CSV table of C-alpha atoms in Angstrom, one decimal:
chain,number,residue,atom,x,y,z
A,684,MET,CA,0.0,0.0,0.0
A,685,SER,CA,1.4,3.4,-1.0
A,686,THR,CA,0.7,6.8,0.5
A,687,TYR,CA,0.9,10.1,-1.2
A,688,SER,CA,2.8,12.8,0.6
A,689,ALA,CA,3.0,16.3,-0.8
A,690,ALA,CA,6.1,18.3,-0.6
A,691,PRO,CA,6.1,20.6,2.4
A,692,GLY,CA,6.4,23.7,0.2
A,693,THR,CA,3.4,22.8,-2.0
A,694,THR,CA,1.0,22.5,1.0
A,695,LEU,CA,2.0,25.9,2.4
A,696,ALA,CA,1.6,27.4,-1.1
A,697,ALA,CA,-1.8,25.9,-1.5
A,698,LEU,CA,-2.9,27.3,1.8
A,699,ALA,CA,-1.6,30.7,1.0
A,700,ALA,CA,-3.5,30.6,-2.3
A,701,VAL,CA,-6.8,29.7,-0.7
A,702,LEU,CA,-6.4,32.5,1.9
A,703,ALA,CA,-5.5,35.0,-0.8
A,704,LEU,CA,-8.6,34.1,-2.8
A,705,THR,CA,-11.0,34.4,0.2
A,706,LEU,CA,-9.6,37.6,1.6
A,707,PRO,CA,-11.3,40.0,-0.9
A,708,ALA,CA,-14.6,38.1,-0.4
A,709,ARG,CA,-14.4,38.7,3.4
A,710,GLN,CA,-13.7,42.4,2.9
A,711,VAL,CA,-16.7,42.8,0.6
A,712,LEU,CA,-18.9,40.9,3.0
A,713,ALA,CA,-17.7,43.0,6.0
A,714,SER,CA,-18.4,46.3,4.1
A,715,ASN,CA,-21.9,45.1,3.3
A,716,LEU,CA,-22.7,44.2,6.9
A,717,GLY,CA,-21.4,47.4,8.3
A,718,ARG,CA,-19.3,47.9,11.4
A,719,LEU,CA,-20.0,45.7,14.4
A,720,PHE,CA,-18.8,48.2,16.9
A,721,PHE,CA,-19.5,51.9,17.2
A,722,THR,CA,-16.9,54.5,16.3
A,723,PRO,CA,-15.4,56.6,19.1
A,724,GLU,CA,-17.6,59.6,18.0
A,725,GLN,CA,-20.8,57.4,18.1
A,726,ARG,CA,-19.8,56.2,21.6
A,727,ARG,CA,-19.4,59.8,22.8
A,728,GLN,CA,-22.8,60.6,21.3
A,729,LEU,CA,-24.4,57.7,23.2
A,730,ASP,CA,-22.7,58.8,26.4
A,731,ARG,CA,-24.0,62.3,26.0
A,732,GLN,CA,-27.5,61.0,25.4
A,733,ARG,CA,-27.3,58.7,28.4
A,734,ASN,CA,-26.0,61.5,30.7
A,735,GLY,CA,-28.9,63.7,29.7
A,736,GLU,CA,-26.8,66.3,27.9
A,737,GLN,CA,-29.2,66.4,24.9
A,738,ARG,CA,-32.8,67.5,25.6
A,739,PRO,CA,-35.7,68.4,23.5
A,740,ARG,CA,-36.1,72.1,22.7
A,741,ALA,CA,-37.5,74.0,25.7
A,742,ASP,CA,-39.8,75.9,23.3
A,743,SER,CA,-41.5,72.7,22.0
A,744,GLU,CA,-45.2,73.3,22.1
A,745,THR,CA,-46.2,69.7,22.6
A,746,LEU,CA,-44.7,67.4,25.2
A,747,PHE,CA,-45.1,63.7,24.3
A,748,ILE,CA,-44.5,61.0,27.0
A,749,ASP,CA,-42.6,58.3,25.1
A,750,GLY,CA,-41.8,55.9,27.9
A,751,VAL,CA,-40.8,55.3,31.5
A,752,VAL,CA,-38.2,52.8,32.7
A,753,ARG,CA,-37.7,52.0,36.4
A,754,ARG,CA,-34.4,50.1,37.0
A,755,SER,CA,-33.9,47.5,39.7
A,756,ASP,CA,-31.9,50.1,41.7
A,757,GLY,CA,-35.0,52.3,41.8
A,758,ALA,CA,-33.7,55.0,39.4
A,759,THR,CA,-36.3,56.0,36.9
A,760,THR,CA,-35.9,57.5,33.4
A,761,VAL,CA,-38.7,59.2,31.6
A,762,TRP,CA,-38.6,59.8,27.8
A,763,VAL,CA,-40.2,63.1,26.7
A,764,ASN,CA,-40.2,64.0,23.0
A,765,GLY,CA,-37.9,61.1,22.2
A,766,VAL,CA,-35.1,62.0,24.7
A,767,ALA,CA,-34.4,60.5,28.1
A,768,GLN,CA,-34.9,63.1,30.8
A,769,HIS,CA,-32.7,62.9,33.9
A,770,GLU,CA,-33.0,66.5,35.0
A,771,GLY,CA,-36.2,67.5,33.3
A,772,LEU,CA,-36.8,70.3,30.9
A,773,PRO,CA,-36.6,74.0,31.7
A,774,GLY,CA,-39.8,75.1,33.3
A,775,ILE,CA,-41.1,71.5,33.6
A,776,ARG,CA,-40.9,69.1,36.5
A,777,ILE,CA,-41.4,65.4,35.8
A,778,PHE,CA,-42.6,63.1,38.6
A,779,PRO,CA,-42.9,59.3,37.8
A,780,SER,CA,-45.7,57.6,39.6
A,781,ALA,CA,-44.6,55.3,42.4
A,782,GLN,CA,-47.9,53.2,42.1
A,783,ASP,CA,-48.3,53.1,38.3
A,784,PRO,CA,-45.2,52.7,36.2
A,785,SER,CA,-47.1,53.8,33.1
A,786,ARG,CA,-47.9,57.3,34.5
A,787,VAL,CA,-46.0,60.5,35.2
A,788,THR,CA,-47.1,63.8,36.7
A,789,LEU,CA,-45.9,67.0,34.9
A,790,ARG,CA,-45.9,70.4,36.5
A,791,ILE,CA,-45.5,72.9,33.7
A,792,GLU,CA,-44.2,76.4,34.6
A,793,GLY,CA,-45.8,76.5,38.0
A,794,GLY,CA,-49.3,75.4,36.8
A,795,ALA,CA,-51.4,72.7,38.2
A,796,PRO,CA,-50.0,69.2,38.0
A,797,VAL,CA,-51.1,67.1,35.0
A,798,ARG,CA,-51.1,63.3,35.0
A,799,LEU,CA,-50.2,61.6,31.8
A,800,ARG,CA,-49.8,58.0,30.7
A,801,VAL,CA,-47.1,56.8,28.3
A,802,GLY,CA,-48.3,57.6,24.8
A,803,GLU,CA,-50.2,60.7,25.8
A,804,ALA,CA,-49.2,64.3,25.0
A,805,ILE,CA,-50.0,67.7,26.3
A,806,LYS,CA,-49.8,71.2,24.8
A,807,ARG,CA,-47.8,73.5,27.0
A,808,THR,CA,-49.8,76.7,26.5
A,809,THR,CA,-53.4,75.3,26.4
A,810,ARG,CA,-52.8,72.3,28.7
A,811,GLU,CA,-54.9,70.3,26.2
A,812,LYS,CA,-54.3,66.5,26.5
A,813,ASP,CA,-54.1,64.1,23.5
A,814,ASP,CA,-54.4,60.4,24.2
A,815,GLY,CA,-53.0,59.5,20.7
A,816,LEU,CA,-56.1,57.5,19.8
A,817,ALA,CA,-57.7,60.1,17.6
A,818,GLY,CA,-61.2,59.4,19.1
A,819,GLY,CA,-60.7,55.7,19.0
A,820,SER,CA,-60.5,53.3,21.9
A,821,ILE,CA,-58.6,50.2,23.0
A,822,HIS,CA,-60.3,47.2,24.4
A,823,ILE,CA,-58.4,44.6,26.3
A,824,HIS,CA,-60.0,41.2,26.8
A,825,GLY,CA,-58.7,39.0,29.6
A,826,GLY,CA,-57.4,35.6,28.6
A,827,LYS,CA,-58.3,32.2,30.2
A,828,ARG,CA,-56.3,31.3,33.2
């Protein structure tokens, strides 16, 4: 019985040829998929957003409650007009409800407090509330237990 043994130089050359042929394909695939990690500038932008350095314009007429998140350590973040609020907006105080995580109370420029749910909006000048349903309604039916 005979065995075939390639010369050591030919095996290495074949491996180098395969790697050279697949390298351009990997670069094209990587450029199509985009970068996996953020650039340093993108990370700085995310840090600024997380630290509350970017806020909606103070002169925005409508305040929309986008969401409320309560962390396990008790800290709460409220999103107003698409931006996380840690300090609140100028002239507006935001108080998350301790009993109902879907509600917040806003005190706008010394006026009476206004309770809003996530998804609702209020106009600053008229204090007119908008539930976002445009006159419709939502019905929730309990499932079998």
